[in-house]
Amino acid sequence: MASIELKNIAHQYPSEDKSGPYALSSLNELWQDGGAYALLGPSGCGKTTLLNIISGLLQPSEGRVLFDGVDVTDLSPEKRNIAQVFQFPVVYDTLTVAENLAFPLKNRGMAKDKITERVAEILSMLGLSDRANEKAHSLTADDKQKISLGRGLVRTDVKAILFDEPLTVIDPHLKWQLRTELKKIHQQFRHTMIYVTHDQTEALTFADKVIVMYGGSVLQIGTPEELFETPAHTFVGQFIGSPGMNILKASVDGTVAIVDGIQLELPGNYRKIDDQVELGIRPEYISLSQTGGIQAETVSIDDVGKHIIVRCRLERQIVSVIVPEGTSIPDKPRLVFAQDKINIYQNAVLVRPAD
Amino acid sequence: MKTQNNKAWFLVLPVLILVSISAIIPLMTVVNYSVQDTFGNNEFFWVGTEWFQEVLNSERFLNALKRTLLFSALILAIEIPLGIFIALAMPKRGIGVSFCLVLMALPLLIPWNVVGTIWQVFGRVDIGLLGHGLASLGFDYNYTQNVFDAWATLIIMDVWHWTSLVVLLCYSGLVAIPEVYYQAARIDGASRWSVFRFIQLPKIKRVLLIAVLLRFMDSFMIYTEPFVVTGGGPGNSTTFLSIDLVQMAVGQFDLGPAAAMSLVYFLIILLVCWIFYTIMTSFDAQAAASQKKG
């Protein structure tokens, strides 16, 4: 197991125009040994590129990759001792389950009796002992994905385990189960794990730290709570949460923000901010009120079962509000913004109060 | 579901008529000949299975069958591994791909009798590049007199003509393998041989079966090329079943035995195809079974 450090990593795919956009631009990260990290972002944001650079399947156009301080940029994937689980389960069809798990050990020239011992250990850990001698191609997608994972776990000296959207092809009810098992394996063995996904639930439940990526760069690294409460970028606010954070055009002066002509008290003193100023608040932190609050107009009501999502118009801008199941929603509701949950953004980046 | 309406059958009627004219009726004529004898004048006598017994017991037929089987076995033994090897060596992307594909497709575009003629001339000791070249290097090469040379010429010719087909089929199978399998193999530290043995070979197994089937049928039915190059000689050494059959039917005008022989010939091919079909569908059944579970 190892810590992973990225120094000025940038990548541009060879077919692209030399002056064109980078798939990844100038990343500097240090990921702790034994941590569970999730790379979260929309399709095409560079998460898989980053993962392949770490595993060595891809050579970065610029920068260095360090494992435990040792430069591994020029080493092949097998020399880096990395395990990777892919989006689609990869098993060796003609081999049995046990032979699949033994495959990476055999390739590394391990003694036969040691292999047998180690494979039996991993089989029981994955709950596949009773299927050890079945051909791998007869297994279900989730069991195949377990084998992919097992081929990584079976190596005792593996530095990190990388997951590239591993639950994409798994049935929803098994997804949850498999994710729990992953989490358990992580707690038990403390491998450094990096998990790529575009599904926020997966990222937030799996990882200690979530890295939100967009357009080839990292927007925020934080615990699930930090990402939820104080998104560093309006994209993070909108991407995480369902529905995402309300981002409203505003003007800010001192402790007061003005949205659509309405005055809102802010949690701190921001002084005067110019440029593109926006106010962000999660739909969870807006409530309906009988008396106080801001006059709004109901646009649509979506009952999603566990709660109701109400979309309201202020003067011009629309806000989403989450209210508990069973609340009666008037045509002209009054909205109350939780003052301490308001975030202010300047040019899409979070601004902290001055004092 | 119960069939509500049978009108759809009218739509396949034209095809049924065409197939019966082109295949079923001629085949029935052959069946008709195979159980009768004639002395001309359009008079026919029922002889039952006599021709079949005669054919199956005749040394001439058995020898031709052995030669044909040997030829097919050699063709498969050479073309299948060679085809896989070339397909593996071909580039998977870039400008080389279309160049290689065109190069591979070229021999397949040449008609059989032209291929025969090319090699017939190519191998001639007096004017052929190959024959004359070998002769001037001191080799005693002559495909019209030497049995080994005749076989070697026919086999090299067939390898030249048809290995491309195996290559193209294998290549299509290889490029269909998702990149992630190779990535996983790299991470597992697999050797080049392991990648072939555990990823590429299993993934191209089905196209490979089709290649084997096609090459078996084609080589087992080969006629034009040996007819043009060696004419079945020297002696009877390259007289394959098809050549023997034509000699009997057209040369000697023994319609009864020839018809019986062609039916036996047909049944052998049918049997082999059935075996291949069974193997392939059992793969499908396995795949379907694992899909169902998955």
mmCIF file of C-alpha atoms in Angstrom, chain B:
data_model
loop_
_atom_site.group_PDB
_atom_site.id
_atom_site.type_symbol
_atom_site.label_atom_id
_atom_site.label_comp_id
_atom_site.label_asym_id
_atom_site.label_seq_id
_atom_site.Cartn_x
_atom_site.Cartn_y
_atom_site.Cartn_z
ATOM 1 C CA MET B 1 -48.754 -17.640 -29.836
ATOM 2 C CA LYS B 2 -51.295 -19.114 -32.189
ATOM 3 C CA THR B 3 -50.838 -18.302 -35.844
ATOM 4 C CA GLN B 4 -53.645 -16.010 -36.959
ATOM 5 C CA ASN B 5 -52.859 -15.690 -40.604
ATOM 6 C CA ASN B 6 -50.864 -17.786 -43.005
ATOM 7 C CA LYS B 7 -50.570 -15.260 -45.811
ATOM 8 C CA ALA B 8 -46.917 -14.687 -44.974
ATOM 9 C CA TRP B 9 -46.130 -17.979 -46.682
ATOM 10 C CA PHE B 10 -46.979 -16.388 -50.032
ATOM 11 C CA LEU B 11 -44.079 -14.037 -49.513
ATOM 12 C CA VAL B 12 -41.580 -16.882 -49.394
ATOM 13 C CA LEU B 13 -43.159 -18.636 -52.366
ATOM 14 C CA PRO B 14 -40.942 -16.984 -55.034
ATOM 15 C CA VAL B 15 -37.859 -18.063 -53.163
ATOM 16 C CA LEU B 16 -39.199 -21.582 -52.755
ATOM 17 C CA ILE B 17 -39.807 -21.785 -56.516
ATOM 18 C CA LEU B 18 -36.327 -20.489 -57.302
ATOM 19 C CA VAL B 19 -34.662 -22.841 -54.838
ATOM 20 C CA SER B 20 -36.569 -25.816 -56.123
ATOM 21 C CA ILE B 21 -35.513 -25.048 -59.697
ATOM 22 C CA SER B 22 -31.899 -24.353 -58.772
ATOM 23 C CA ALA B 23 -31.336 -26.967 -56.086
ATOM 24 C CA ILE B 24 -34.097 -29.369 -55.193
ATOM 25 C CA ILE B 25 -35.057 -30.576 -58.676
ATOM 26 C CA PRO B 26 -31.449 -31.147 -59.845
ATOM 27 C CA LEU B 27 -30.697 -32.956 -56.590
ATOM 28 C CA MET B 28 -33.706 -35.208 -57.075
ATOM 29 C CA THR B 29 -32.525 -35.984 -60.616
ATOM 30 C CA VAL B 30 -29.228 -37.114 -59.158
ATOM 31 C CA VAL B 31 -31.053 -39.261 -56.623
ATOM 32 C CA ASN B 32 -33.042 -40.697 -59.517
ATOM 33 C CA TYR B 33 -29.896 -41.590 -61.474
ATOM 34 C CA SER B 34 -28.210 -43.120 -58.468
ATOM 35 C CA VAL B 35 -30.756 -45.914 -58.124
ATOM 36 C CA GLN B 36 -31.156 -46.741 -61.825
ATOM 37 C CA ASP B 37 -29.124 -47.980 -64.748
ATOM 38 C CA THR B 38 -29.480 -46.983 -68.365
ATOM 39 C CA PHE B 39 -28.252 -48.269 -71.691
ATOM 40 C CA GLY B 40 -29.246 -45.152 -73.572
ATOM 41 C CA ASN B 41 -32.494 -44.613 -75.464
ATOM 42 C CA ASN B 42 -33.889 -43.055 -72.328
ATOM 43 C CA GLU B 43 -34.537 -46.522 -70.867
ATOM 44 C CA PHE B 44 -33.967 -46.902 -67.159
ATOM 45 C CA PHE B 45 -33.804 -49.978 -64.918
ATOM 46 C CA TRP B 46 -34.162 -50.034 -61.152
ATOM 47 C CA VAL B 47 -30.954 -51.250 -59.494
ATOM 48 C CA GLY B 48 -31.570 -50.238 -55.886
ATOM 49 C CA THR B 49 -28.427 -49.672 -53.803
ATOM 50 C CA GLU B 50 -26.116 -51.422 -56.242
ATOM 51 C CA TRP B 51 -24.288 -48.265 -57.324
ATOM 52 C CA PHE B 52 -23.800 -47.168 -53.743
ATOM 53 C CA GLN B 53 -22.313 -50.562 -52.851
ATOM 54 C CA GLU B 54 -20.079 -50.421 -55.855
ATOM 55 C CA VAL B 55 -18.863 -46.912 -55.071
ATOM 56 C CA LEU B 56 -18.260 -47.554 -51.386
ATOM 57 C CA ASN B 57 -16.330 -50.741 -52.156
ATOM 58 C CA SER B 58 -14.314 -49.325 -55.024
ATOM 59 C CA GLU B 59 -10.658 -48.704 -54.402
ATOM 60 C CA ARG B 60 -10.730 -45.783 -56.792
ATOM 61 C CA PHE B 61 -13.318 -43.926 -54.690
ATOM 62 C CA LEU B 62 -11.614 -44.724 -51.396
ATOM 63 C CA ASN B 63 -8.239 -43.563 -52.702
ATOM 64 C CA ALA B 64 -9.700 -40.317 -54.001
ATOM 65 C CA LEU B 65 -11.441 -39.829 -50.653
ATOM 66 C CA LYS B 66 -8.187 -40.390 -48.779
ATOM 67 C CA ARG B 67 -6.367 -37.924 -51.031
ATOM 68 C CA THR B 68 -9.092 -35.322 -50.543
ATOM 69 C CA LEU B 69 -9.104 -35.772 -46.777
ATOM 70 C CA LEU B 70 -5.316 -35.511 -46.674
ATOM 71 C CA PHE B 71 -5.460 -32.369 -48.803
ATOM 72 C CA SER B 72 -8.078 -30.758 -46.523
ATOM 73 C CA ALA B 73 -6.153 -31.754 -43.409
ATOM 74 C CA LEU B 74 -2.939 -30.208 -44.738
ATOM 75 C CA ILE B 75 -4.764 -27.058 -45.837
ATOM 76 C CA LEU B 76 -6.343 -26.603 -42.403
ATOM 77 C CA ALA B 77 -3.098 -27.420 -40.600
ATOM 78 C CA ILE B 78 -1.274 -24.719 -42.547
ATOM 79 C CA GLU B 79 -3.862 -22.014 -43.226
ATOM 80 C CA ILE B 80 -5.478 -21.785 -39.782
ATOM 81 C CA PRO B 81 -2.308 -21.214 -37.703
ATOM 82 C CA LEU B 82 -0.782 -19.061 -40.434
ATOM 83 C CA GLY B 83 -3.976 -17.011 -40.726
ATOM 84 C CA ILE B 84 -4.110 -16.432 -36.971
ATOM 85 C CA PHE B 85 -0.456 -15.483 -36.937
ATOM 86 C CA ILE B 86 -0.845 -12.927 -39.744
ATOM 87 C CA ALA B 87 -4.015 -11.504 -38.177
ATOM 88 C CA LEU B 88 -2.165 -11.037 -34.880
ATOM 89 C CA ALA B 89 0.682 -9.290 -36.660
ATOM 90 C CA MET B 90 -1.580 -6.886 -38.550
ATOM 91 C CA PRO B 91 -1.846 -3.317 -37.235
ATOM 92 C CA LYS B 92 -5.018 -2.571 -35.244
ATOM 93 C CA ARG B 93 -5.188 1.139 -36.070
ATOM 94 C CA GLY B 94 -3.561 3.733 -38.253
ATOM 95 C CA ILE B 95 -2.930 3.995 -41.955
ATOM 96 C CA GLY B 96 -1.520 0.457 -42.173
ATOM 97 C CA VAL B 97 -4.940 -1.071 -41.519
ATOM 98 C CA SER B 98 -6.561 -0.336 -44.861
ATOM 99 C CA PHE B 99 -3.340 -1.149 -46.707
ATOM 100 C CA CYS B 100 -3.163 -4.568 -45.066
ATOM 101 C CA LEU B 101 -6.861 -5.241 -45.586
ATOM 102 C CA VAL B 102 -6.643 -4.476 -49.316
ATOM 103 C CA LEU B 103 -3.516 -6.593 -49.615
ATOM 104 C CA MET B 104 -5.269 -9.457 -47.868
ATOM 105 C CA ALA B 105 -8.422 -9.142 -49.941
ATOM 106 C CA LEU B 106 -6.599 -9.189 -53.302
ATOM 107 C CA PRO B 107 -6.107 -12.965 -53.682
ATOM 108 C CA LEU B 108 -9.762 -13.517 -52.760
ATOM 109 C CA LEU B 109 -10.883 -11.443 -55.730
ATOM 110 C CA ILE B 110 -9.220 -13.687 -58.306
ATOM 111 C CA PRO B 111 -11.417 -16.342 -59.975
ATOM 112 C CA TRP B 112 -10.470 -19.947 -59.313
ATOM 113 C CA ASN B 113 -9.522 -20.865 -62.851
ATOM 114 C CA VAL B 114 -7.361 -17.762 -63.117
ATOM 115 C CA VAL B 115 -5.587 -18.753 -59.905
ATOM 116 C CA GLY B 116 -5.023 -22.186 -61.410
ATOM 117 C CA THR B 117 -3.676 -20.721 -64.622
ATOM 118 C CA ILE B 118 -1.398 -18.303 -62.776
ATOM 119 C CA TRP B 119 0.181 -21.136 -60.816
ATOM 120 C CA GLN B 120 0.255 -23.472 -63.761
ATOM 121 C CA VAL B 121 2.390 -20.946 -65.611
ATOM 122 C CA PHE B 122 4.251 -19.798 -62.496
ATOM 123 C CA GLY B 123 5.415 -23.360 -61.778
ATOM 124 C CA ARG B 124 6.462 -24.320 -65.301
ATOM 125 C CA VAL B 125 10.112 -25.266 -65.500
ATOM 126 C CA ASP B 126 10.592 -23.748 -68.964
ATOM 127 C CA ILE B 127 8.985 -20.304 -68.563
ATOM 128 C CA GLY B 128 7.535 -20.028 -65.012
ATOM 129 C CA LEU B 129 9.226 -17.760 -62.515
ATOM 130 C CA LEU B 130 8.926 -20.326 -59.718
ATOM 131 C CA GLY B 131 9.701 -23.444 -61.759
ATOM 132 C CA HIS B 132 12.539 -21.925 -63.712
ATOM 133 C CA GLY B 133 13.918 -20.221 -60.619
ATOM 134 C CA LEU B 134 13.942 -23.435 -58.624
ATOM 135 C CA ALA B 135 15.455 -25.339 -61.556
ATOM 136 C CA SER B 136 18.252 -22.816 -61.990
ATOM 137 C CA LEU B 137 18.963 -23.010 -58.256
ATOM 138 C CA GLY B 138 19.564 -26.709 -58.818
ATOM 139 C CA PHE B 139 16.298 -28.113 -57.467
ATOM 140 C CA ASP B 140 14.750 -30.980 -59.368
ATOM 141 C CA TYR B 141 11.298 -29.412 -59.391
ATOM 142 C CA ASN B 142 8.623 -30.556 -61.809
ATOM 143 C CA TYR B 143 4.969 -30.642 -60.808
ATOM 144 C CA THR B 144 3.908 -32.583 -63.881
ATOM 145 C CA GLN B 145 6.148 -35.554 -63.102
ATOM 146 C CA ASN B 146 6.931 -35.514 -59.415
ATOM 147 C CA VAL B 147 4.080 -36.383 -56.980
ATOM 148 C CA PHE B 148 5.574 -34.414 -54.107
ATOM 149 C CA ASP B 149 6.098 -31.327 -56.294
ATOM 150 C CA ALA B 150 2.526 -31.513 -57.574
ATOM 151 C CA TRP B 151 1.119 -31.660 -54.038
ATOM 152 C CA ALA B 152 3.443 -28.920 -52.816
ATOM 153 C CA THR B 153 2.403 -26.675 -55.705
ATOM 154 C CA LEU B 154 -1.313 -27.228 -55.085
ATOM 155 C CA ILE B 155 -0.998 -26.656 -51.350
ATOM 156 C CA ILE B 156 1.131 -23.522 -51.680
ATOM 157 C CA MET B 157 -1.318 -22.240 -54.274
ATOM 158 C CA ASP B 158 -4.281 -22.815 -51.965
ATOM 159 C CA VAL B 159 -2.438 -21.277 -49.032
ATOM 160 C CA TRP B 160 -1.677 -18.239 -51.178
ATOM 161 C CA HIS B 161 -5.277 -17.989 -52.361
ATOM 162 C CA TRP B 162 -7.235 -18.671 -49.187
ATOM 163 C CA THR B 163 -5.147 -17.867 -46.092
ATOM 164 C CA SER B 164 -6.430 -14.301 -46.523
ATOM 165 C CA LEU B 165 -9.936 -15.470 -45.713
ATOM 166 C CA VAL B 166 -8.773 -16.920 -42.400
ATOM 167 C CA VAL B 167 -6.772 -13.760 -41.747
ATOM 168 C CA LEU B 168 -9.740 -11.467 -42.384
ATOM 169 C CA LEU B 169 -12.088 -13.528 -40.228
ATOM 170 C CA CYS B 170 -9.589 -13.722 -37.354
ATOM 171 C CA TYR B 171 -8.777 -10.050 -37.705
ATOM 172 C CA SER B 172 -12.452 -9.107 -37.410
ATOM 173 C CA GLY B 173 -12.619 -11.219 -34.268
ATOM 174 C CA LEU B 174 -9.472 -9.644 -32.837
ATOM 175 C CA VAL B 175 -10.467 -6.026 -33.366
ATOM 176 C CA ALA B 176 -13.789 -6.748 -31.647
ATOM 177 C CA ILE B 177 -12.023 -7.541 -28.360
ATOM 178 C CA PRO B 178 -12.508 -4.578 -26.023
ATOM 179 C CA GLU B 179 -9.304 -2.742 -25.082
ATOM 180 C CA VAL B 180 -10.032 -3.271 -21.392
ATOM 181 C CA TYR B 181 -9.144 -6.976 -21.667
ATOM 182 C CA TYR B 182 -5.639 -6.054 -22.745
ATOM 183 C CA GLN B 183 -5.445 -3.456 -19.999
ATOM 184 C CA ALA B 184 -6.509 -6.004 -17.385
ATOM 185 C CA ALA B 185 -3.937 -8.443 -18.741
ATOM 186 C CA ARG B 186 -1.213 -5.816 -18.455
ATOM 187 C CA ILE B 187 -2.162 -5.154 -14.857
ATOM 188 C CA ASP B 188 -2.192 -8.894 -14.155
ATOM 189 C CA GLY B 189 1.297 -9.109 -15.660
ATOM 190 C CA ALA B 190 0.280 -11.555 -18.384
ATOM 191 C CA SER B 191 2.852 -12.619 -20.980
ATOM 192 C CA ARG B 192 2.241 -12.264 -24.719
ATOM 193 C CA TRP B 193 1.467 -15.986 -24.896
ATOM 194 C CA SER B 194 -0.991 -15.786 -21.977
ATOM 195 C CA VAL B 195 -2.786 -12.902 -23.655
ATOM 196 C CA PHE B 196 -3.165 -15.034 -26.786
ATOM 197 C CA ARG B 197 -4.090 -18.201 -24.935
ATOM 198 C CA PHE B 198 -6.557 -16.743 -22.421
ATOM 199 C CA ILE B 199 -7.970 -13.659 -24.140
ATOM 200 C CA GLN B 200 -7.498 -13.652 -27.900
ATOM 201 C CA LEU B 201 -8.028 -17.335 -28.678
ATOM 202 C CA PRO B 202 -11.206 -17.696 -26.575
ATOM 203 C CA LYS B 203 -12.609 -14.483 -28.071
ATOM 204 C CA ILE B 204 -11.974 -15.472 -31.703
ATOM 205 C CA LYS B 205 -13.049 -19.072 -31.153
ATOM 206 C CA ARG B 206 -16.329 -18.634 -32.970
ATOM 207 C CA VAL B 207 -15.037 -16.835 -36.056
ATOM 208 C CA LEU B 208 -12.264 -19.390 -36.094
ATOM 209 C CA LEU B 209 -14.817 -22.186 -36.248
ATOM 210 C CA ILE B 210 -16.456 -20.491 -39.198
ATOM 211 C CA ALA B 211 -13.047 -20.151 -40.845
ATOM 212 C CA VAL B 212 -12.314 -23.833 -40.279
ATOM 213 C CA LEU B 213 -15.727 -24.796 -41.636
ATOM 214 C CA LEU B 214 -15.389 -22.667 -44.760
ATOM 215 C CA ARG B 215 -11.844 -23.799 -45.438
ATOM 216 C CA PHE B 216 -12.784 -27.434 -44.890
ATOM 217 C CA MET B 217 -15.742 -27.281 -47.273
ATOM 218 C CA ASP B 218 -13.860 -25.349 -49.919
ATOM 219 C CA SER B 219 -10.772 -27.531 -49.827
ATOM 220 C CA PHE B 220 -12.829 -30.706 -49.674
ATOM 221 C CA MET B 221 -14.700 -29.641 -52.800
ATOM 222 C CA ILE B 222 -11.666 -28.228 -54.625
ATOM 223 C CA TYR B 223 -11.856 -28.813 -58.357
ATOM 224 C CA THR B 224 -10.893 -25.989 -60.669
ATOM 225 C CA GLU B 225 -7.363 -25.238 -59.490
ATOM 226 C CA PRO B 226 -5.952 -28.806 -59.470
ATOM 227 C CA PHE B 227 -7.837 -29.468 -62.697
ATOM 228 C CA VAL B 228 -6.087 -26.538 -64.342
ATOM 229 C CA VAL B 229 -2.652 -27.047 -62.763
ATOM 230 C CA THR B 230 -2.124 -30.807 -62.647
ATOM 231 C CA GLY B 231 -5.227 -32.246 -64.264
ATOM 232 C CA GLY B 232 -5.269 -34.826 -61.455
ATOM 233 C CA GLY B 233 -1.780 -36.079 -62.220
ATOM 234 C CA PRO B 234 0.946 -37.178 -62.234
ATOM 235 C CA GLY B 235 -0.858 -40.499 -62.494
ATOM 236 C CA ASN B 236 -3.813 -40.265 -60.134
ATOM 237 C CA SER B 237 -1.819 -38.576 -57.398
ATOM 238 C CA THR B 238 -3.840 -35.365 -57.316
ATOM 239 C CA THR B 239 -7.149 -36.819 -58.456
ATOM 240 C CA PHE B 240 -9.450 -35.567 -55.717
ATOM 241 C CA LEU B 241 -13.059 -36.665 -55.316
ATOM 242 C CA SER B 242 -14.385 -33.798 -57.393
ATOM 243 C CA ILE B 243 -12.022 -34.504 -60.290
ATOM 244 C CA ASP B 244 -12.747 -38.217 -60.089
ATOM 245 C CA LEU B 245 -16.460 -37.496 -60.085
ATOM 246 C CA VAL B 246 -16.310 -35.359 -63.191
ATOM 247 C CA GLN B 247 -14.173 -37.951 -64.968
ATOM 248 C CA MET B 248 -16.733 -40.615 -64.173
ATOM 249 C CA ALA B 249 -19.811 -38.571 -65.028
ATOM 250 C CA VAL B 250 -18.644 -36.596 -68.041
ATOM 251 C CA GLY B 251 -15.581 -38.536 -69.172
ATOM 252 C CA GLN B 252 -16.928 -42.059 -68.939
ATOM 253 C CA PHE B 253 -20.614 -41.131 -68.886
ATOM 254 C CA ASP B 254 -21.272 -43.575 -66.004
ATOM 255 C CA LEU B 255 -24.252 -41.650 -64.725
ATOM 256 C CA GLY B 256 -25.426 -44.194 -62.132
ATOM 257 C CA PRO B 257 -22.144 -44.653 -60.219
ATOM 258 C CA ALA B 258 -21.354 -40.967 -60.618
ATOM 259 C CA ALA B 259 -24.711 -40.009 -59.138
ATOM 260 C CA ALA B 260 -24.227 -42.439 -56.248
ATOM 261 C CA MET B 261 -20.743 -41.094 -55.684
ATOM 262 C CA SER B 262 -21.862 -37.490 -55.679
ATOM 263 C CA LEU B 263 -24.544 -38.309 -53.132
ATOM 264 C CA VAL B 264 -21.992 -39.999 -50.872
ATOM 265 C CA TYR B 265 -19.729 -36.988 -51.356
ATOM 266 C CA PHE B 266 -22.598 -34.670 -50.504
ATOM 267 C CA LEU B 267 -23.450 -36.659 -47.384
ATOM 268 C CA ILE B 268 -19.851 -36.527 -46.141
ATOM 269 C CA ILE B 269 -19.845 -32.738 -46.437
ATOM 270 C CA LEU B 270 -23.263 -32.553 -44.822
ATOM 271 C CA LEU B 271 -22.042 -34.704 -41.939
ATOM 272 C CA VAL B 272 -19.022 -32.505 -41.310
ATOM 273 C CA CYS B 273 -21.136 -29.349 -41.507
ATOM 274 C CA TRP B 274 -23.582 -30.853 -39.047
ATOM 275 C CA ILE B 275 -20.753 -31.576 -36.635
ATOM 276 C CA PHE B 276 -19.529 -27.989 -36.893
ATOM 277 C CA TYR B 277 -23.032 -26.632 -36.554
ATOM 278 C CA THR B 278 -23.574 -28.692 -33.415
ATOM 279 C CA ILE B 279 -20.343 -27.443 -31.891
ATOM 280 C CA MET B 280 -21.159 -23.836 -32.712
ATOM 281 C CA THR B 281 -24.722 -23.962 -31.425
ATOM 282 C CA SER B 282 -23.520 -25.581 -28.234
ATOM 283 C CA PHE B 283 -21.285 -22.544 -27.759
ATOM 284 C CA ASP B 284 -24.312 -20.349 -28.335
ATOM 285 C CA ALA B 285 -26.327 -22.338 -25.837
ATOM 286 C CA GLN B 286 -23.576 -21.915 -23.277
ATOM 287 C CA ALA B 287 -23.395 -18.204 -23.950
ATOM 288 C CA ALA B 288 -27.178 -17.882 -23.740
ATOM 289 C CA ALA B 289 -27.202 -19.816 -20.475
ATOM 290 C CA SER B 290 -24.621 -17.520 -18.925
ATOM 291 C CA GLN B 291 -26.464 -14.462 -20.318
ATOM 292 C CA LYS B 292 -29.649 -15.646 -18.687
ATOM 293 C CA LYS B 293 -27.974 -15.977 -15.340
ATOM 294 C CA GLY B 294 -26.297 -12.610 -15.792
#
